[in-house]
């Protein structure tokens, strides 16, 4: 079974630009979560989507948004990029419901550098 | 604010020793607990999950859960240099997974 895939793997942008990251979950998984990881803040939860609906949201500004498609693929968008948005963005997919004992499996991540 | 706390380390152990990693959590209704391993520059990899009080063993790894004390630990027996990584504790409440800051483990040959 193929794992979680994320594209692109690396991205360099300049301040003020916007970026869209893509995530394809494990086949059959319907829950997709996004995280931002930085050396100083660790792994921080951005949002979770299930059945095309945002089910949970972390404490990030409105510049961070996402969506999920009917095939469970998900995208996240960051508008008006700031230097502090430089991070590893991780997507994780989880089983049929995403809750309870459903385990989350991570993709390889997208390394975003904002200059 | 639900919190998951880990000692950031580094925890240094000699090859062949037992490494003990600890994690505490604040939300008493948390239901599921996970340990992830993350090598430098890579994404987290799930290595253990535990849901009930007690011990769960998988190869050289043993996860221990004590819900009354809100404490979960990971033991790595016969530690190898390849175990050198950051270990992340994650606690699930409902659909939400909250991560600790991670403990960096160094296994010295």
Coordinates of N, CA and C in Angstrom, one line a residue:
Chain A
X1 N 0.9 -1.2 0.0 CA 0.0 0.0 0.0 C 0.9 1.2 0.0
X2 N 0.6 2.2 -0.9 CA 1.5 3.4 -1.0 C 1.2 4.2 0.2
X3 N 2.3 4.9 0.6 CA 2.2 5.8 1.8 C 1.6 7.2 1.4
X4 N 1.7 8.1 2.4 CA 1.3 9.5 2.1 C 2.3 10.2 1.2
X5 N 1.8 10.8 0.2 CA 2.7 11.6 -0.7 C 2.4 13.1 -0.5
X6 N 3.5 13.8 -0.7 CA 3.4 15.3 -0.6 C 4.1 15.9 -1.7
X7 N 3.6 16.9 -2.3 CA 4.3 17.7 -3.4 C 4.1 19.2 -3.2
X8 N 5.0 20.0 -3.5 CA 6.4 19.6 -3.9 C 7.2 19.2 -2.6
X9 N 8.3 18.7 -2.8 CA 9.2 18.3 -1.6 C 9.9 19.5 -1.1
X10 N 10.3 20.4 -2.0 CA 11.0 21.6 -1.6 C 10.5 22.8 -2.3
X11 N 10.5 23.9 -1.7 CA 9.9 25.1 -2.3 C 10.6 26.4 -1.7
X12 N 11.0 27.3 -2.6 CA 11.6 28.5 -2.2 C 10.7 29.6 -2.7
X13 N 10.3 30.5 -1.8 CA 9.4 31.6 -2.1 C 9.9 32.9 -1.5
X14 N 9.4 34.0 -1.9 CA 9.8 35.3 -1.3 C 8.6 35.9 -0.5
X15 N 8.9 36.7 0.4 CA 7.9 37.3 1.3 C 6.8 37.9 0.4
X16 N 5.6 37.8 0.9 CA 4.5 38.3 0.2 C 3.8 37.4 -0.8
X17 N 4.5 36.4 -1.3 CA 4.0 35.5 -2.2 C 3.0 34.5 -1.5
X18 N 2.3 33.7 -2.3 CA 1.5 32.7 -1.7 C 2.0 31.3 -2.2
X19 N 1.6 30.3 -1.5 CA 2.0 28.9 -1.8 C 0.9 27.9 -1.6
X20 N 0.9 26.9 -2.4 CA -0.1 25.8 -2.2 C 0.7 24.5 -2.2
X21 N 0.4 23.7 -1.1 CA 1.0 22.4 -0.9 C 0.0 21.3 -1.1
X22 N 0.4 20.2 -1.6 CA -0.6 19.1 -1.8 C -0.2 17.9 -1.1
X23 N -1.3 17.1 -0.7 CA -1.1 15.9 0.1 C -2.1 14.8 -0.4
X24 N -1.5 13.7 -0.7 CA -2.4 12.5 -1.1 C -2.3 11.5 0.0
X25 N -3.4 11.2 0.7 CA -3.4 10.3 1.8 C -3.2 8.8 1.4
X26 N -3.0 7.9 2.3 CA -3.0 6.5 2.1 C -4.4 6.1 1.6
X27 N -4.4 5.2 0.6 CA -5.6 4.8 0.0 C -6.6 4.3 1.1
X28 N -7.8 4.8 1.0 CA -8.8 4.4 2.0 C -8.9 5.3 3.2
X29 N -7.9 6.1 3.5 CA -7.9 7.1 4.6 C -8.7 8.3 4.2
X30 N -9.5 8.8 5.1 CA -10.4 9.9 4.8 C -10.0 11.1 5.7
X31 N -9.2 11.0 6.7 CA -8.8 12.1 7.5 C -7.4 12.5 7.1
X32 N -7.2 13.8 6.9 CA -5.9 14.4 6.6 C -5.7 15.6 7.6
X33 N -4.5 15.5 8.2 CA -4.1 16.6 9.1 C -2.8 17.2 8.6
X34 N -2.7 18.5 8.9 CA -1.5 19.3 8.5 C -0.8 19.8 9.7
X35 N 0.5 19.8 9.7 CA 1.3 20.3 10.8 C 2.4 21.1 10.2
X36 N 2.8 22.1 11.1 CA 4.0 22.9 10.8 C 5.1 22.5 11.8
X37 N 6.3 22.2 11.3 CA 7.4 21.9 12.2 C 8.6 22.9 12.0
X38 N 8.9 23.5 13.1 CA 10.1 24.4 13.1 C 11.0 24.0 14.3
X39 N 12.3 24.3 14.2 CA 13.2 24.0 15.3 C 12.7 24.6 16.6
X40 N 12.2 25.8 16.6 CA 11.9 26.4 17.9 C 10.5 26.0 18.4
X41 N 9.6 25.7 17.6 CA 8.2 25.5 18.1 C 7.8 24.0 18.0
X42 N 8.6 23.2 17.4 CA 8.2 21.8 17.3 C 7.1 21.6 16.3
X43 N 6.4 20.5 16.5 CA 5.3 20.1 15.6 C 4.0 20.8 16.1
X44 N 3.5 21.7 15.3 CA 2.3 22.4 15.6 C 1.1 22.1 14.6
X45 N 0.0 21.8 15.2 CA -1.2 21.4 14.4 C -1.8 22.6 13.7
X46 N -2.0 22.4 12.4 CA -2.7 23.5 11.6 C -4.2 23.2 11.5
X47 N -4.5 22.1 10.9 CA -6.0 21.8 10.7 C -6.1 20.3 10.3
X48 N -7.3 19.8 10.4 CA -7.7 18.5 10.0 C -8.9 18.5 9.2
X49 N -8.9 17.7 8.1 CA -10.0 17.6 7.3 C -10.5 16.1 7.3
X50 N -11.8 16.0 7.2 CA -12.5 14.7 7.1 C -13.7 14.9 6.2
X51 N -13.8 14.0 5.2 CA -14.9 14.1 4.3 C -15.2 15.5 3.8
X52 N -14.1 16.2 3.3 CA -14.1 17.5 2.7 C -14.5 18.6 3.7
X53 N -14.6 18.3 5.0 CA -14.9 19.3 6.0 C -13.8 19.5 6.9
X54 N -13.5 20.8 7.3 CA -12.5 21.1 8.3 C -13.1 20.7 9.6
X55 N -12.5 19.8 10.3 CA -13.1 19.3 11.6 C -12.4 19.9 12.8
X56 N -11.1 20.2 12.6 CA -10.4 20.8 13.7 C -9.4 21.9 13.2
X57 N -9.1 22.9 14.0 CA -8.2 23.9 13.5 C -7.3 24.3 14.6
X58 N -6.0 24.5 14.3 CA -5.1 25.0 15.3 C -5.0 26.5 15.4
X59 N -4.1 27.0 16.2 CA -4.0 28.4 16.4 C -3.1 29.1 15.5
X60 N -3.5 29.2 14.2 CA -2.7 29.8 13.2 C -3.5 30.9 12.6
X61 N -2.9 32.0 12.0 CA -3.6 33.1 11.4 C -4.4 32.6 10.2
X62 N -5.3 33.5 9.7 CA -6.2 33.2 8.6 C -5.4 33.0 7.3
X63 N -4.1 33.4 7.3 CA -3.3 33.3 6.0 C -3.2 31.8 5.7
X64 N -3.3 31.0 6.7 CA -3.2 29.5 6.5 C -4.6 28.9 6.3
X65 N -4.8 28.3 5.1 CA -6.1 27.7 4.8 C -5.9 26.4 4.2
X66 N -6.9 25.6 4.1 CA -6.8 24.3 3.4 C -8.1 23.9 2.9
X67 N -8.1 22.8 2.2 CA -9.3 22.1 1.7 C -9.1 20.7 1.4
X68 N -10.1 19.9 1.3 CA -10.0 18.5 1.0 C -11.0 18.2 -0.2
X69 N -10.6 17.4 -1.1 CA -11.4 17.0 -2.2 C -12.1 15.7 -2.0
X70 N -13.0 15.4 -2.9 CA -13.8 14.2 -2.7 C -13.0 12.9 -2.7
X71 N -11.8 12.9 -3.3 CA -11.0 11.7 -3.3 C -10.0 11.7 -2.1
X72 N -10.3 12.6 -1.1 CA -9.5 12.7 0.1 C -8.2 13.5 0.0
X73 N -7.8 13.7 -1.2 CA -6.6 14.6 -1.4 C -6.8 15.9 -0.7
X74 N -5.7 16.5 -0.2 CA -5.9 17.8 0.5 C -4.8 18.8 0.0
X75 N -5.2 20.0 0.1 CA -4.2 21.1 -0.2 C -4.2 22.1 0.9
X76 N -3.1 22.7 1.2 CA -3.1 23.8 2.1 C -2.4 25.0 1.4
X77 N -2.9 26.2 1.7 CA -2.5 27.4 1.1 C -2.0 28.4 2.2
X78 N -0.9 29.0 1.9 CA -0.4 30.1 2.8 C -0.3 31.3 1.9
X79 N -1.0 32.4 2.3 CA -1.0 33.6 1.5 C -0.1 34.6 2.2
X80 N 0.4 35.6 1.5 CA 1.2 36.7 2.0 C 2.3 36.1 2.9
X81 N 3.2 35.3 2.4 CA 4.2 34.6 3.1 C 5.1 35.6 3.9
X82 N 5.5 35.1 5.1 CA 6.4 35.8 6.0 C 7.6 34.9 6.2
X83 N 8.7 35.6 6.6 CA 9.9 34.9 6.9 C 9.7 33.7 7.9
X84 N 8.9 34.0 8.9 CA 8.6 33.0 9.9 C 7.8 31.8 9.4
X85 N 7.3 31.8 8.2 CA 6.6 30.7 7.7 C 7.5 29.6 7.1
X86 N 8.8 29.9 7.1 CA 9.8 28.9 6.7 C 9.7 27.7 7.7
X87 N 9.5 26.5 7.2 CA 9.3 25.4 8.0 C 9.1 24.1 7.2
X88 N 9.1 23.0 7.9 CA 8.7 21.7 7.3 C 7.2 21.6 7.5
X89 N 6.5 21.4 6.4 CA 5.0 21.2 6.5 C 4.7 19.8 6.2
X90 N 4.1 19.2 7.2 CA 3.8 17.8 7.2 C 2.3 17.5 7.1
X91 N 2.0 16.5 6.3 CA 0.7 16.0 6.2 C 0.6 14.6 6.8
X92 N -0.5 14.3 7.5 CA -0.6 13.0 8.0 C -2.0 12.4 7.7
X93 N -2.1 11.2 7.3 CA -3.4 10.6 7.1 C -3.8 9.6 8.1
X94 N -5.1 9.4 8.3 CA -5.5 8.5 9.3 C -6.7 7.8 8.8
X95 N -7.1 6.7 9.5 CA -8.0 5.7 9.0 C -9.4 6.2 8.6
X96 N -10.3 5.4 8.7 CA -11.7 5.7 8.1 C -12.3 6.9 8.9
X97 N -12.1 6.9 10.2 CA -12.8 8.0 10.9 C -11.8 9.0 11.4
X98 N -10.6 8.6 11.5 CA -9.6 9.6 12.0 C -9.5 9.7 13.5
X99 N -10.5 9.2 14.2 CA -10.6 9.3 15.6 C -10.1 8.1 16.4
X100 N -10.3 8.1 17.7 CA -10.0 7.0 18.5 C -8.6 6.4 18.3
X101 N -8.6 5.1 18.0 CA -7.4 4.4 17.8 C -6.8 4.5 16.5
X102 N -7.4 5.2 15.6 CA -6.8 5.4 14.2 C -5.5 6.1 14.3
X103 N -4.5 5.4 13.8 CA -3.1 6.0 13.8 C -2.9 6.9 12.7
X104 N -2.1 7.9 12.9 CA -1.7 8.9 11.9 C -0.4 8.5 11.3
X105 N -0.3 8.6 10.0 CA 0.9 8.3 9.2 C 1.3 9.5 8.4
X106 N 2.6 9.9 8.6 CA 3.1 11.1 8.0 C 3.6 10.9 6.6
X107 N 3.5 11.9 5.8 CA 4.2 12.0 4.5 C 5.6 12.5 4.7
X108 N 6.4 12.6 3.6 CA 7.8 13.1 3.7 C 7.9 14.6 4.0
X109 N 6.8 15.3 3.8 CA 6.9 16.7 4.1 C 7.3 17.6 3.0
X110 N 6.9 18.9 3.1 CA 7.4 19.9 2.1 C 8.2 20.9 2.9
X111 N 9.5 21.1 2.4 CA 10.3 22.1 3.1 C 10.2 23.4 2.4
X112 N 9.6 24.4 3.1 CA 9.3 25.7 2.5 C 10.3 26.7 3.1
X113 N 11.0 27.4 2.2 CA 11.9 28.4 2.6 C 11.4 29.7 2.1
X114 N 11.2 30.7 2.9 CA 10.8 32.0 2.5 C 11.9 33.0 2.6
X115 N 12.2 33.7 1.5 CA 13.4 34.6 1.5 C 12.9 36.0 1.5
Chain B
X1 N -5.7 24.5 27.6 CA -4.7 24.1 26.6 C -4.2 22.7 26.9
X2 N -4.4 21.8 26.0 CA -3.9 20.4 26.3 C -2.4 20.4 26.1
X3 N -1.7 19.8 27.0 CA -0.2 19.8 26.9 C 0.3 18.4 27.0
X4 N 1.4 18.2 26.2 CA 2.2 17.0 26.3 C 3.6 17.4 26.5
X5 N 4.2 16.9 27.6 CA 5.5 17.3 28.0 C 6.6 16.2 27.9
X6 N 7.7 16.6 27.3 CA 8.8 15.6 27.2 C 10.1 16.4 27.6
X7 N 11.1 15.7 28.2 CA 12.4 16.2 28.4 C 13.1 16.3 27.0
X8 N 13.6 17.5 26.7 CA 14.1 17.7 25.3 C 15.5 16.9 25.1
X9 N 16.1 16.6 26.3 CA 17.4 15.9 26.1 C 18.6 16.8 25.8
X10 N 19.7 16.3 25.2 CA 19.7 14.9 24.7 C 19.9 13.9 25.8
X11 N 19.3 12.7 25.6 CA 19.5 11.6 26.4 C 20.6 10.7 25.8
X12 N 21.7 10.5 26.4 CA 22.8 9.8 25.9 C 23.0 8.4 26.6
X13 N 23.0 7.4 25.8 CA 23.1 6.0 26.4 C 24.2 5.3 25.6
X14 N 24.9 4.4 26.2 CA 25.8 3.5 25.5 C 25.1 2.5 24.7
X15 N 25.8 2.0 23.6 CA 25.2 0.9 22.8 C 25.0 -0.3 23.6
X16 N 23.8 -0.9 23.4 CA 23.4 -2.1 24.2 C 22.7 -1.8 25.5
X17 N 22.6 -0.6 25.9 CA 21.9 -0.2 27.1 C 20.4 0.0 26.8
X18 N 19.6 0.2 27.9 CA 18.2 0.5 27.8 C 18.0 2.0 27.8
X19 N 17.3 2.5 26.8 CA 17.0 3.9 26.8 C 15.5 4.1 27.3
X20 N 15.3 5.0 28.2 CA 14.0 5.2 28.8 C 13.6 6.6 28.5
X21 N 12.5 6.7 27.8 CA 11.9 8.0 27.3 C 10.6 8.3 28.0
X22 N 10.4 9.4 28.5 CA 9.2 9.7 29.3 C 8.3 10.8 28.7
X23 N 7.0 10.8 29.1 CA 6.1 11.8 28.5 C 5.0 11.9 29.5
X24 N 4.5 13.1 29.8 CA 3.4 13.4 30.7 C 2.4 14.2 29.9
X25 N 1.1 14.0 30.2 CA 0.0 14.7 29.4 C -1.0 15.3 30.4
X26 N -1.7 16.3 30.0 CA -2.5 17.1 30.9 C -4.0 16.7 30.8
X27 N -4.4 16.2 29.7 CA -5.9 15.9 29.5 C -6.3 14.5 30.0
X28 N -7.0 14.5 31.0 CA -7.4 13.1 31.6 C -8.2 12.3 30.7
X29 N -8.9 12.9 29.8 CA -9.8 12.1 28.9 C -9.1 11.6 27.7
X30 N -7.8 11.8 27.6 CA -7.1 11.3 26.4 C -7.2 9.8 26.3
X31 N -7.3 9.3 25.1 CA -7.7 7.9 24.9 C -6.6 7.1 24.3
X32 N -5.8 7.7 23.4 CA -4.8 6.9 22.6 C -3.4 7.6 22.7
X33 N -2.4 6.8 22.7 CA -1.1 7.3 22.9 C -0.1 6.7 21.9
X34 N 0.8 7.5 21.3 CA 1.6 7.1 20.3 C 3.1 7.6 20.5
X35 N 4.0 6.8 20.0 CA 5.4 7.2 19.9 C 5.8 7.2 18.5
X36 N 6.5 8.3 18.1 CA 7.0 8.5 16.8 C 8.5 8.7 16.9
X37 N 9.2 8.2 15.9 CA 10.7 8.4 15.8 C 10.9 9.3 14.6
X38 N 11.8 10.3 14.8 CA 12.1 11.2 13.7 C 13.6 11.4 13.6
X39 N 14.1 11.0 12.4 CA 15.5 11.2 12.1 C 15.7 12.6 11.6
X40 N 16.8 13.1 11.8 CA 17.1 14.5 11.3 C 16.8 14.7 9.8
X41 N 16.0 15.7 9.5 CA 15.7 16.0 8.1 C 14.6 15.1 7.5
X42 N 14.0 14.2 8.4 CA 13.0 13.3 7.9 C 11.7 13.5 8.6
X43 N 10.6 12.9 8.1 CA 9.3 13.0 8.8 C 9.1 12.0 9.9
X44 N 8.2 12.3 10.8 CA 8.0 11.3 11.9 C 7.5 10.0 11.4
X45 N 8.0 8.9 12.1 CA 7.6 7.5 11.7 C 7.0 6.9 13.0
X46 N 5.8 6.4 12.8 CA 5.1 5.7 13.9 C 5.8 4.4 14.3
X47 N 6.1 4.3 15.6 CA 6.8 3.1 16.1 C 6.0 2.3 17.1
X48 N 5.1 3.0 17.9 CA 4.3 2.3 18.9 C 3.0 3.0 19.1
X49 N 2.0 2.3 19.4 CA 0.7 2.9 19.9 C 0.3 2.1 21.1
X50 N -0.3 2.7 22.0 CA -0.8 2.1 23.2 C -2.1 2.7 23.7
X51 N -3.1 1.9 24.1 CA -4.4 2.4 24.4 C -4.9 2.1 25.8
X52 N -4.3 1.0 26.4 CA -4.7 0.6 27.8 C -3.6 0.6 28.7
X53 N -3.9 0.8 30.0 CA -2.9 0.8 31.0 C -2.0 -0.5 31.0
X54 N -0.7 -0.3 31.3 CA 0.2 -1.5 31.3 C 1.3 -1.3 30.2
X55 N 1.8 -2.5 29.9 CA 2.9 -2.5 29.0 C 2.5 -3.1 27.6
X56 N 3.1 -2.6 26.6 CA 3.0 -3.2 25.2 C 4.3 -3.4 24.6
X57 N 4.7 -4.6 24.2 CA 6.0 -4.8 23.7 C 5.9 -5.1 22.2
X58 N 6.9 -4.6 21.5 CA 7.1 -4.8 20.1 C 8.6 -4.9 19.7
X59 N 9.1 -6.1 19.7 CA 10.5 -6.2 19.4 C 11.3 -5.6 20.5
X60 N 12.2 -4.7 20.2 CA 13.1 -4.1 21.3 C 12.4 -2.9 22.0
X61 N 11.2 -2.6 21.5 CA 10.4 -1.4 22.1 C 9.3 -1.9 23.0
X62 N 9.2 -1.2 24.2 CA 8.1 -1.4 25.1 C 7.5 -0.1 25.4
X63 N 6.2 0.1 25.2 CA 5.5 1.3 25.6 C 4.8 1.0 26.9
X64 N 4.8 1.9 27.8 CA 4.1 1.8 29.1 C 3.2 2.9 29.3
X65 N 2.0 2.6 29.8 CA 0.9 3.7 30.0 C 0.4 3.6 31.4
X66 N 0.3 4.7 32.1 CA -0.3 4.8 33.4 C -1.3 6.0 33.3
X67 N -2.5 5.7 33.1 CA -3.5 6.8 32.9 C -3.8 7.6 34.2
X68 N -3.7 6.9 35.3 CA -3.9 7.5 36.6 C -2.9 8.6 36.9
X69 N -1.6 8.3 36.5 CA -0.6 9.3 36.7 C -0.4 10.2 35.4
X70 N -1.1 9.9 34.4 CA -1.1 10.6 33.1 C 0.4 10.6 32.6
X71 N 0.9 9.4 32.4 CA 2.3 9.2 32.1 C 2.4 8.1 31.1
X72 N 3.2 8.3 30.1 CA 3.5 7.3 29.1 C 5.0 7.2 28.9
X73 N 5.5 6.1 28.7 CA 7.0 6.0 28.5 C 7.3 5.0 27.4
X74 N 8.5 5.1 26.9 CA 9.0 4.2 25.8 C 10.4 3.7 26.3
X75 N 10.5 2.3 26.3 CA 11.8 1.7 26.6 C 12.3 1.1 25.3
X76 N 13.6 1.4 25.1 CA 14.3 0.8 24.0 C 15.4 -0.1 24.5
X77 N 15.3 -1.4 24.4 CA 16.3 -2.4 24.8 C 17.4 -2.5 23.8
X78 N 18.6 -2.9 24.3 CA 19.7 -3.2 23.4 C 19.8 -2.0 22.4
X79 N 19.9 -0.8 22.9 CA 20.0 0.4 22.0 C 21.1 0.3 21.0
X80 N 20.8 0.7 19.8 CA 21.8 0.7 18.7 C 22.0 2.2 18.3
X81 N 23.2 2.4 17.7 CA 23.5 3.8 17.1 C 22.4 4.2 16.2
X82 N 21.8 3.3 15.5 CA 20.7 3.6 14.5 C 19.4 4.1 15.2
X83 N 19.4 3.9 16.5 CA 18.2 4.4 17.3 C 18.4 5.9 17.6
X84 N 19.5 6.5 17.3 CA 19.7 7.9 17.6 C 18.8 8.7 16.7
X85 N 17.9 9.4 17.4 CA 16.9 10.2 16.7 C 16.1 11.0 17.7
X86 N 15.1 11.7 17.3 CA 14.2 12.4 18.2 C 12.9 11.6 18.3
X87 N 12.5 11.4 19.5 CA 11.3 10.6 19.8 C 10.2 11.5 20.3
X88 N 9.1 11.4 19.5 CA 8.0 12.3 19.8 C 6.8 11.5 20.4
X89 N 6.3 12.0 21.5 CA 5.2 11.4 22.2 C 3.9 12.2 21.7
X90 N 2.9 11.4 21.3 CA 1.7 12.1 20.8 C 0.5 11.5 21.6
X91 N -0.5 12.4 21.9 CA -1.6 12.0 22.7 C -2.9 12.4 21.9
X92 N -3.8 11.5 21.8 CA -5.0 11.7 21.0 C -6.2 11.9 22.0
X93 N -6.9 13.0 21.8 CA -8.2 13.2 22.5 C -9.3 13.5 21.5
X94 N -10.2 12.6 21.4 CA -11.2 12.7 20.3 C -10.5 12.5 19.0
X95 N -10.6 13.5 18.1 CA -9.9 13.4 16.8 C -8.6 14.2 16.8
X96 N -8.2 14.8 17.9 CA -7.1 15.7 17.9 C -5.9 15.0 18.5
X97 N -4.8 15.1 17.7 CA -3.5 14.5 18.2 C -2.6 15.7 18.6
X98 N -2.1 15.6 19.8 CA -1.2 16.7 20.3 C 0.2 16.1 20.5
X99 N 1.2 16.7 20.1 CA 2.6 16.2 20.2 C 3.4 16.9 21.3
X100 N 4.2 16.2 21.9 CA 5.2 16.8 22.8 C 6.4 17.3 21.9
X101 N 7.3 18.0 22.6 CA 8.4 18.6 21.9 C 9.5 17.7 21.4
X102 N 9.4 16.4 22.0 CA 10.4 15.4 21.5 C 11.6 15.4 22.4
X103 N 12.1 14.1 22.5 CA 13.4 13.9 23.3 C 14.4 13.4 22.3
X104 N 15.5 14.1 22.3 CA 16.6 13.6 21.4 C 17.4 12.5 22.1
X105 N 17.5 11.4 21.4 CA 18.3 10.2 22.0 C 19.6 10.1 21.2
X106 N 20.7 9.9 21.9 CA 22.0 9.7 21.3 C 22.5 8.3 21.8
X107 N 22.7 7.4 20.9 CA 23.3 6.1 21.3 C 24.7 6.1 20.9
X108 N 25.6 6.0 21.9 CA 27.1 6.0 21.5 C 27.7 4.6 21.4
X109 N 28.4 4.4 20.3 CA 29.0 3.1 20.1 C 30.1 2.8 21.2

